[in-house]
CSV table of C-alpha atoms and ligand atoms in Angstrom, one decimal:
chain,number,residue,atom,x,y,z
A,1,UNK,CA,16.4,16.0,-9.6
A,2,UNK,CA,15.4,17.2,-13.1
A,3,UNK,CA,17.9,18.8,-15.4
A,4,UNK,CA,18.2,22.6,-15.1
A,5,UNK,CA,18.0,24.9,-18.1
A,6,UNK,CA,20.4,27.6,-19.2
A,7,UNK,CA,21.1,29.7,-22.3
A,8,UNK,CA,24.6,30.5,-23.5
A,9,UNK,CA,24.7,33.6,-25.7
A,10,UNK,CA,27.7,34.1,-27.9
A,11,UNK,CA,25.5,35.5,-29.6
A,12,UNK,CA,26.0,34.4,-33.2
A,13,UNK,CA,24.5,37.5,-34.7
A,14,UNK,CA,24.5,38.0,-38.5
A,15,UNK,CA,27.5,40.3,-39.4
A,16,UNK,CA,25.2,43.2,-40.5
A,17,UNK,CA,23.7,43.6,-37.0
A,18,UNK,CA,24.5,46.8,-35.2
A,19,UNK,CA,25.8,47.0,-31.6
A,20,UNK,CA,22.5,48.3,-30.5
A,21,UNK,CA,20.5,45.4,-32.1
A,22,UNK,CA,22.9,42.8,-30.5
A,23,UNK,CA,22.6,44.5,-27.1
A,24,UNK,CA,18.8,44.7,-27.3
A,25,UNK,CA,18.5,41.0,-28.5
A,26,UNK,CA,20.7,39.8,-25.6
A,27,UNK,CA,18.7,41.7,-23.0
A,28,UNK,CA,15.4,40.6,-24.6
A,29,UNK,CA,16.4,37.0,-24.3
A,30,UNK,CA,17.4,37.4,-20.7
A,31,UNK,CA,14.0,38.8,-19.8
A,32,UNK,CA,12.1,36.1,-21.8
A,33,UNK,CA,14.3,33.3,-20.4
A,34,UNK,CA,13.6,34.6,-16.9
A,35,UNK,CA,9.8,34.6,-17.6
A,36,UNK,CA,9.9,31.1,-19.1
A,37,UNK,CA,11.7,29.8,-16.0
A,38,UNK,CA,15.3,29.1,-17.2
A,39,UNK,CA,17.8,28.8,-14.4
A,40,UNK,CA,20.7,30.6,-15.9
A,41,UNK,CA,22.0,32.7,-18.8
A,42,UNK,CA,25.6,33.1,-19.8
A,43,UNK,CA,27.1,35.7,-22.1
A,44,UNK,CA,30.5,35.1,-23.7
A,45,UNK,CA,33.3,37.7,-24.0
A,46,UNK,CA,34.9,38.0,-27.5
A,47,UNK,CA,36.7,41.1,-28.7
A,48,UNK,CA,37.5,39.9,-32.2
A,49,UNK,CA,34.7,37.9,-33.9
A,50,UNK,CA,32.1,39.6,-36.1
A,51,UNK,CA,29.6,36.7,-35.4
A,52,UNK,CA,30.4,36.7,-31.6
A,53,UNK,CA,30.1,40.4,-30.9
A,54,UNK,CA,29.8,40.8,-27.2
A,55,UNK,CA,33.1,42.3,-25.9
A,56,UNK,CA,31.6,43.2,-22.4
A,57,UNK,CA,29.1,40.7,-21.1
A,58,UNK,CA,28.9,42.7,-17.8
A,59,UNK,CA,27.1,45.5,-19.6
A,60,UNK,CA,24.3,43.2,-20.8
A,61,UNK,CA,24.1,41.5,-17.4
A,62,UNK,CA,23.7,44.9,-15.7
A,63,UNK,CA,21.0,46.1,-18.1
A,64,UNK,CA,19.1,42.8,-17.7
A,65,UNK,CA,19.4,42.8,-13.9
A,66,UNK,CA,16.6,45.3,-13.4
A,67,UNK,CA,14.2,43.5,-15.7
A,68,UNK,CA,14.5,40.0,-14.3
A,69,UNK,CA,13.7,38.3,-11.0
A,70,UNK,CA,15.0,34.8,-10.7
A,71,UNK,CA,17.4,33.9,-13.5
A,72,UNK,CA,21.2,33.7,-12.6
A,73,UNK,CA,23.7,35.4,-14.8
A,74,UNK,CA,27.3,34.6,-15.7
A,75,UNK,CA,29.9,36.0,-18.0
A,76,UNK,CA,31.2,32.8,-19.7
A,77,UNK,CA,33.9,33.7,-19.6
A,78,UNK,CA,35.9,36.7,-18.6
A,79,UNK,CA,39.2,36.0,-20.3
A,80,UNK,CA,41.5,36.7,-17.4
A,81,UNK,CA,44.7,37.4,-19.4
A,82,UNK,CA,42.9,40.3,-21.1
A,83,UNK,CA,42.0,42.1,-17.8
A,84,UNK,CA,43.6,43.9,-15.0
A,85,UNK,CA,42.7,41.6,-12.1
A,86,UNK,CA,42.1,44.4,-9.5
A,87,UNK,CA,39.7,46.2,-11.9
A,88,UNK,CA,37.9,43.0,-12.7
A,89,UNK,CA,37.7,41.9,-9.0
A,90,UNK,CA,36.0,45.2,-8.1
A,91,UNK,CA,33.6,45.1,-11.1
A,92,UNK,CA,32.6,41.5,-10.4
A,93,UNK,CA,32.1,42.3,-6.7
A,94,UNK,CA,29.9,45.3,-7.4
A,95,UNK,CA,27.9,43.5,-10.1
A,96,UNK,CA,27.2,40.5,-7.9
A,97,UNK,CA,26.0,42.8,-5.2
A,98,UNK,CA,23.7,44.6,-7.7
A,99,UNK,CA,22.3,41.1,-8.6
A,100,UNK,CA,22.0,40.2,-4.9
A,101,UNK,CA,23.4,36.7,-5.5
A,102,UNK,CA,22.0,36.0,-9.0
A,103,UNK,CA,25.6,36.0,-10.4
A,104,UNK,CA,28.4,33.5,-10.9
A,105,UNK,CA,31.7,34.1,-12.6
A,106,UNK,CA,33.0,32.3,-15.6
A,107,UNK,CA,36.8,32.5,-16.1
A,108,UNK,CA,38.9,31.4,-19.1
A,109,UNK,CA,42.4,31.6,-20.6
A,110,UNK,CA,41.4,32.6,-24.1
A,111,UNK,CA,39.5,31.6,-27.2
A,112,UNK,CA,40.3,33.2,-30.5
A,113,UNK,CA,43.9,34.1,-31.4
A,114,UNK,CA,42.8,37.4,-32.9
A,115,UNK,CA,41.4,38.5,-29.6
A,116,UNK,CA,44.5,37.5,-27.7
A,117,UNK,CA,46.6,39.4,-30.2
A,118,UNK,CA,44.5,42.6,-29.6
A,119,UNK,CA,45.4,42.2,-25.9
A,120,UNK,CA,49.1,42.1,-26.6
A,121,UNK,CA,49.9,38.4,-26.9
A,122,UNK,CA,51.3,37.5,-30.4
A,123,UNK,CA,49.9,34.7,-32.5
A,124,UNK,CA,52.1,31.7,-32.8
A,125,UNK,CA,53.8,32.4,-29.4
A,126,UNK,CA,53.7,29.6,-26.9
A,127,UNK,CA,50.5,30.6,-25.1
A,128,UNK,CA,50.9,28.1,-22.2
A,129,UNK,CA,51.8,31.1,-20.0
A,130,UNK,CA,48.2,32.4,-20.3
A,131,UNK,CA,47.2,29.5,-18.0
A,132,UNK,CA,49.7,30.9,-15.5
A,133,UNK,CA,48.1,34.3,-16.0
A,134,UNK,CA,44.7,32.8,-15.1
A,135,UNK,CA,46.1,31.4,-11.8
A,136,UNK,CA,47.8,34.7,-10.9
A,137,UNK,CA,44.8,36.8,-11.8
A,138,UNK,CA,42.5,34.7,-9.7
A,139,UNK,CA,44.8,34.8,-6.7
A,140,UNK,CA,44.8,38.6,-6.8
A,141,UNK,CA,41.1,38.8,-7.2
A,142,UNK,CA,40.4,36.4,-4.3
A,143,UNK,CA,42.8,38.4,-2.1
A,144,UNK,CA,41.1,41.7,-3.0
A,145,UNK,CA,37.7,40.1,-2.2
A,146,UNK,CA,38.9,39.1,1.3
A,147,UNK,CA,39.5,42.9,2.0
A,148,UNK,CA,42.6,42.2,4.2
A,149,UNK,CA,45.7,44.3,3.7
A,150,UNK,CA,48.3,43.0,1.2
A,151,UNK,CA,50.6,44.1,-1.6
A,152,UNK,CA,51.4,41.5,-4.2
A,153,UNK,CA,54.1,41.9,-6.9
A,154,UNK,CA,53.5,39.2,-9.4
A,155,UNK,CA,54.9,37.9,-12.7
A,156,UNK,CA,52.2,39.6,-14.7
A,157,UNK,CA,50.5,42.2,-12.4
A,158,UNK,CA,50.9,44.1,-9.1
A,159,UNK,CA,47.9,44.7,-6.9
A,160,UNK,CA,47.1,45.2,-3.2
A,161,UNK,CA,44.5,46.1,-0.6
A,162,UNK,CA,45.0,49.0,1.7
A,163,UNK,CA,44.7,49.1,5.5
A,164,UNK,CA,41.5,50.7,6.7
A,165,UNK,CA,42.5,53.5,8.9
A,166,UNK,CA,40.7,54.7,12.0
A,167,UNK,CA,39.2,58.2,11.6
A,168,UNK,CA,37.9,60.8,13.9
A,169,UNK,CA,34.2,60.6,14.9
A,170,UNK,CA,32.2,62.4,12.2
A,171,UNK,CA,35.0,62.1,9.6
A,172,UNK,CA,34.3,59.3,7.1
A,173,UNK,CA,37.3,59.8,4.9
A,174,UNK,CA,39.0,56.6,6.1
A,175,UNK,CA,36.1,54.3,5.3
A,176,UNK,CA,36.7,51.8,2.5
A,177,UNK,CA,33.9,50.8,0.1
A,178,UNK,CA,32.9,47.1,0.4
A,179,UNK,CA,33.1,45.9,-3.2
A,180,UNK,CA,33.5,42.3,-2.3
A,181,UNK,CA,31.1,39.9,-4.0
A,182,UNK,CA,27.6,39.1,-2.6
A,183,UNK,CA,28.2,36.4,0.0
A,184,UNK,CA,32.0,37.0,0.1
A,185,UNK,CA,33.1,35.2,-3.0
A,186,UNK,CA,31.3,34.3,-6.3
A,187,UNK,CA,30.8,30.7,-7.4
A,188,UNK,CA,33.4,30.3,-10.2
A,189,UNK,CA,32.8,28.3,-13.4
A,190,UNK,CA,35.4,27.2,-16.0
A,191,UNK,CA,34.8,26.0,-19.6
A,192,UNK,CA,36.8,23.1,-21.0
A,193,UNK,CA,37.3,22.4,-24.7
A,194,UNK,CA,40.3,20.3,-25.6
A,195,UNK,CA,40.7,16.6,-25.1
A,196,UNK,CA,43.1,16.7,-22.2
A,197,UNK,CA,41.6,20.0,-21.0
A,198,UNK,CA,43.9,21.9,-18.6
A,199,UNK,CA,40.8,24.0,-17.8
A,200,UNK,CA,38.9,21.0,-16.6
A,201,UNK,CA,41.9,20.0,-14.4
A,202,UNK,CA,42.1,23.5,-13.0
A,203,UNK,CA,38.3,23.5,-12.3
A,204,UNK,CA,38.6,20.2,-10.5
A,205,UNK,CA,41.6,21.3,-8.4
A,206,UNK,CA,39.7,24.3,-7.2
A,207,UNK,CA,36.3,22.8,-6.9
A,208,UNK,CA,34.9,25.2,-9.5
A,209,UNK,CA,31.8,24.5,-11.6
A,210,UNK,CA,32.7,22.7,-14.8
A,211,UNK,CA,31.3,23.5,-18.2
A,212,UNK,CA,32.0,21.7,-21.5
A,213,UNK,CA,31.4,23.0,-25.0
A,214,UNK,CA,29.8,19.9,-26.5
A,215,UNK,CA,32.3,18.4,-29.1
A,216,UNK,CA,31.5,14.7,-29.0
A,217,UNK,CA,31.2,11.9,-26.5
A,218,UNK,CA,35.0,11.2,-26.2
A,219,UNK,CA,35.6,14.8,-25.2
A,220,UNK,CA,32.8,14.8,-22.7
A,221,UNK,CA,34.0,11.6,-21.1
A,222,UNK,CA,37.6,12.8,-20.8
A,223,UNK,CA,36.4,16.2,-19.5
A,224,UNK,CA,34.5,14.5,-16.7
A,225,UNK,CA,37.4,12.1,-15.9
A,226,UNK,CA,39.9,14.9,-15.8
A,227,UNK,CA,37.6,17.1,-13.7
A,228,UNK,CA,36.5,14.4,-11.2
A,229,UNK,CA,40.1,13.0,-10.8
A,230,UNK,CA,41.5,16.5,-10.0
A,231,UNK,CA,38.5,17.3,-7.8
A,232,UNK,CA,38.8,14.2,-5.7
A,233,UNK,CA,42.5,14.5,-5.4
A,234,UNK,CA,42.0,17.9,-3.8
A,235,UNK,CA,39.2,17.0,-1.4
A,236,UNK,CA,36.3,18.3,-3.5
A,237,UNK,CA,33.1,16.4,-4.4
A,238,UNK,CA,32.8,16.0,-8.2
A,239,UNK,CA,29.0,16.5,-8.5
A,240,UNK,CA,27.5,16.0,-12.0
A,241,UNK,CA,24.6,18.2,-11.0
A,242,UNK,CA,26.9,21.2,-11.1
A,243,UNK,CA,28.1,20.3,-14.6
A,244,UNK,CA,26.9,22.5,-17.6
A,245,UNK,CA,27.1,21.3,-21.2
A,246,UNK,CA,26.3,23.5,-24.1
A,247,UNK,CA,24.5,22.1,-27.1
A,248,UNK,CA,22.3,23.2,-30.0
A,249,UNK,CA,18.7,22.4,-29.2
A,250,UNK,CA,15.5,23.4,-31.0
A,251,UNK,CA,12.0,22.2,-30.3
A,252,UNK,CA,8.8,22.6,-32.3
A,253,UNK,CA,5.5,20.8,-32.4
A,254,UNK,CA,6.7,18.1,-34.9
A,255,UNK,CA,10.0,16.8,-36.0
A,256,UNK,CA,9.4,18.0,-39.5
A,257,UNK,CA,8.6,21.6,-38.4
A,258,UNK,CA,11.6,21.7,-36.0
A,259,UNK,CA,14.0,20.6,-38.7
A,260,UNK,CA,12.6,23.0,-41.3
A,261,UNK,CA,12.9,25.9,-38.9
A,262,UNK,CA,16.5,25.0,-38.1
A,263,UNK,CA,17.6,24.4,-41.7
A,264,UNK,CA,15.9,27.5,-43.1
A,265,UNK,CA,16.3,29.8,-40.2
A,266,UNK,CA,19.0,31.6,-38.3
A,267,UNK,CA,20.6,28.5,-36.9
A,268,UNK,CA,21.2,27.0,-40.4
A,269,UNK,CA,22.4,30.3,-41.8
A,270,UNK,CA,24.9,30.7,-39.0
A,271,UNK,CA,26.2,27.1,-39.2
A,272,UNK,CA,26.6,27.2,-43.0
A,273,UNK,CA,28.6,30.5,-42.9
A,274,UNK,CA,30.4,30.5,-39.6
A,275,UNK,CA,30.1,27.5,-37.3
A,276,UNK,CA,30.6,24.5,-39.6
A,277,UNK,CA,34.0,26.0,-40.7
A,278,UNK,CA,34.9,26.7,-37.1
A,279,UNK,CA,34.0,23.1,-36.1
A,280,UNK,CA,36.4,21.9,-38.8
A,281,UNK,CA,39.1,24.4,-37.9
A,282,UNK,CA,39.1,23.5,-34.1
A,283,UNK,CA,38.7,19.7,-34.5
A,284,UNK,CA,35.1,19.5,-33.1
A,285,UNK,CA,33.7,18.0,-36.2
A,286,UNK,CA,36.0,15.0,-35.9
A,287,UNK,CA,34.5,14.1,-32.6
A,288,UNK,CA,31.0,14.2,-34.0
A,289,UNK,CA,32.0,12.1,-37.1
A,290,UNK,CA,33.5,9.5,-34.8
A,291,UNK,CA,30.4,9.3,-32.6
A,292,UNK,CA,28.2,8.8,-35.6
A,293,UNK,CA,30.6,6.4,-37.4
A,294,UNK,CA,30.3,8.6,-40.4
A,295,UNK,CA,32.5,9.6,-43.3
A,296,UNK,CA,33.9,13.1,-43.6
A,297,UNK,CA,32.3,13.4,-47.1
A,298,UNK,CA,28.9,12.9,-45.5
A,299,UNK,CA,29.1,16.1,-43.5
A,300,UNK,CA,26.8,19.0,-44.5
A,301,UNK,CA,24.3,21.1,-42.6
A,302,UNK,CA,21.6,18.4,-42.8
A,303,UNK,CA,24.0,15.8,-41.4
A,304,UNK,CA,24.9,18.1,-38.5
A,305,UNK,CA,21.2,18.8,-37.8
A,306,UNK,CA,20.3,15.1,-37.8
A,307,UNK,CA,23.4,13.7,-36.0
A,308,UNK,CA,24.8,16.4,-33.7
A,309,UNK,CA,22.0,18.8,-32.7
A,310,UNK,CA,19.0,17.9,-30.5
A,311,UNK,CA,16.2,19.0,-32.8
A,312,UNK,CA,12.6,17.8,-33.1
A,313,UNK,CA,9.3,17.5,-31.2
A,314,UNK,CA,9.5,17.5,-27.4
A,315,UNK,CA,9.5,13.6,-27.3
A,316,UNK,CA,12.3,13.4,-29.9
A,317,UNK,CA,14.5,15.9,-28.0
A,318,UNK,CA,13.8,14.1,-24.7
A,319,UNK,CA,15.0,10.8,-26.4
A,320,UNK,CA,18.1,12.5,-27.9
A,321,UNK,CA,19.2,14.0,-24.6
A,322,UNK,CA,18.5,10.8,-22.6
A,323,UNK,CA,20.6,8.9,-25.1
A,324,UNK,CA,23.4,11.4,-24.6
A,325,UNK,CA,23.0,11.2,-20.9
A,326,UNK,CA,23.3,7.4,-20.9
A,327,UNK,CA,26.4,7.4,-23.1
A,328,UNK,CA,28.2,10.2,-21.2
A,329,UNK,CA,27.0,10.0,-17.6
A,330,UNK,CA,24.9,13.2,-18.0
A,331,UNK,CA,25.0,16.7,-16.6
A,332,UNK,CA,23.0,19.0,-14.4
A,333,UNK,CA,22.4,22.0,-16.7
A,334,UNK,CA,21.7,21.9,-20.4
A,335,UNK,CA,23.2,25.2,-21.7
A,336,UNK,CA,21.2,25.9,-24.9
A,337,UNK,CA,23.2,27.8,-27.6
A,338,UNK,CA,21.4,31.0,-28.5
A,339,UNK,CA,21.0,32.3,-32.0
A,340,UNK,CA,20.0,35.4,-33.9
A,341,UNK,CA,16.2,35.4,-33.9
A,342,UNK,CA,16.2,39.2,-33.7
A,343,UNK,CA,13.9,39.6,-36.7
A,344,UNK,CA,11.3,37.0,-35.6
A,345,UNK,CA,11.8,35.8,-32.0
A,346,UNK,CA,8.5,33.7,-31.8
A,347,UNK,CA,9.9,30.3,-33.0
A,348,UNK,CA,12.9,30.7,-30.7
A,349,UNK,CA,10.9,31.7,-27.6
A,350,UNK,CA,8.4,28.8,-28.3
A,351,UNK,CA,11.3,26.4,-28.5
A,352,UNK,CA,12.7,27.7,-25.2
A,353,UNK,CA,9.3,27.4,-23.5
A,354,UNK,CA,8.9,23.8,-24.7
A,355,UNK,CA,12.4,22.9,-23.6
A,356,UNK,CA,11.5,24.3,-20.1
A,357,UNK,CA,8.1,22.7,-19.8
A,358,UNK,CA,8.1,19.6,-21.9
A,359,UNK,CA,11.7,18.5,-22.2
A,360,UNK,CA,13.7,19.3,-19.0
A,361,UNK,CA,11.3,17.8,-16.5
A,362,UNK,CA,11.7,14.4,-18.3
A,363,UNK,CA,15.5,14.3,-18.1
A,364,UNK,CA,17.3,13.1,-15.0
A,365,UNK,CA,20.8,12.2,-14.2
A,366,UNK,CA,21.3,8.5,-14.7
A,367,UNK,CA,21.6,6.6,-11.4
A,368,UNK,CA,25.3,5.5,-11.1
B,1,LIG,N1,35.2,29.6,-23.5
B,1,LIG,C1,34.1,30.2,-22.9
B,1,LIG,O1,34.0,30.2,-21.7
B,1,LIG,N2,33.1,30.8,-23.7
B,1,LIG,C2,33.2,30.8,-25.0
B,1,LIG,O2,32.4,31.4,-25.7
B,1,LIG,C3,34.3,30.2,-25.6
B,1,LIG,N3,34.4,30.1,-27.0
B,1,LIG,C4,35.4,29.4,-27.5
B,1,LIG,C5,35.5,29.3,-28.9
B,1,LIG,C6,36.5,28.5,-29.5
B,1,LIG,C7,36.5,28.3,-31.0
B,1,LIG,C8,37.5,27.9,-28.7
B,1,LIG,C9,38.6,27.1,-29.3
B,1,LIG,C10,37.4,28.1,-27.3
B,1,LIG,C11,36.4,28.8,-26.8
B,1,LIG,N4,36.4,29.0,-25.4
B,1,LIG,C12,35.3,29.6,-24.8
B,1,LIG,C13,37.5,28.6,-24.5
B,1,LIG,C14,37.4,27.2,-24.2
B,1,LIG,O3,36.2,26.9,-23.5
B,1,LIG,C15,38.6,26.8,-23.2
B,1,LIG,O4,38.5,27.5,-22.0
B,1,LIG,C16,39.9,27.0,-23.9
B,1,LIG,O5,39.9,26.7,-25.3
B,1,LIG,C17,41.0,26.2,-23.2
B,1,LIG,O6,40.5,24.9,-23.1
B,1,LIG,P1,41.2,23.6,-22.6
B,1,LIG,O7,41.8,24.0,-21.3
B,1,LIG,O8,40.1,22.6,-22.5
B,1,LIG,O9,42.3,23.3,-23.6
């Protein structure tokens, strides 16, 4: 089976973009990715970052639902400690019904401390309890989706589901709306990041779909080990075909042109000003330096483009991804990191089309 294609939209917009420009670019990408044949598109949820300015992925998903036909959507992820679980369960159920199954649900414990602070959790506090919040929130959501009567008084939230009463013939007041997800329950995905990722363990225990933010081969290997060990211990099959990994990928006709478009375009601009500092701050750069056997002093934008990204002609990108697959064991969906091509989408959409038509069909999971 060939690798599937996805987009992950954070969306890394230049700080001067308006909310309307960001919203339009996100919907435009969903429509184009659907036409090109991408399998999925995910929108992240961040309430604090100027460069990652989607606070409500569900609004973009709803807007794109009517203009797309095949592509599947996911919030990646709803940060569960930042939501009332009953409200979220109802919204997710309704949205997945609107999408008639083209929806899966990403859940997470948190990302940036500023966003967590906005939601009432102080910086510097031991935030381990946010993982407990995720478990409690999911338990509530799953019980609401079952539509059986309960009342739950939890550590963080109270919630319930009422009994459906029997009414008189011709009186519909007793009828409860069915806001459970399409098919009963959505497929759930979890993103892992740190070396000994509790998120990956949780995903494995529950048989959820795993996703890794690419931060070097060691992290990928430990993520899969953690996930598959927890999955097998709990009676789930750990299937690499369900595994999503996000990566920066850009394809053009030649290696030279692809590198120029990345270095001089929106991807280079974003990495210089935002993501290279973030990669240092969150330890991701150390993983890449180790993989390349490089020196910290060597690291600049060009080094990242040559050694970390998958950039080049279709043949070069096929080679780079196949090399990563052989070293890591591979994954089922390449989740391409989206960037701000709002002013000139053509190079970006050309790249996505080449990824779909000329790269993905040539990548298969290694036979184990
Ligand atoms: N999780 C997502 O699902 N989507 C994101 O956009 C996202 N952005 C993140 C950005 C940064 C800088 C960090 C540190 C984390 C981000 N996360 C995101 C959360 C991680 O994927 C992960 O769920 C969290 O860091 C806990 O990971 P762990 O259990 O592997 O330690």
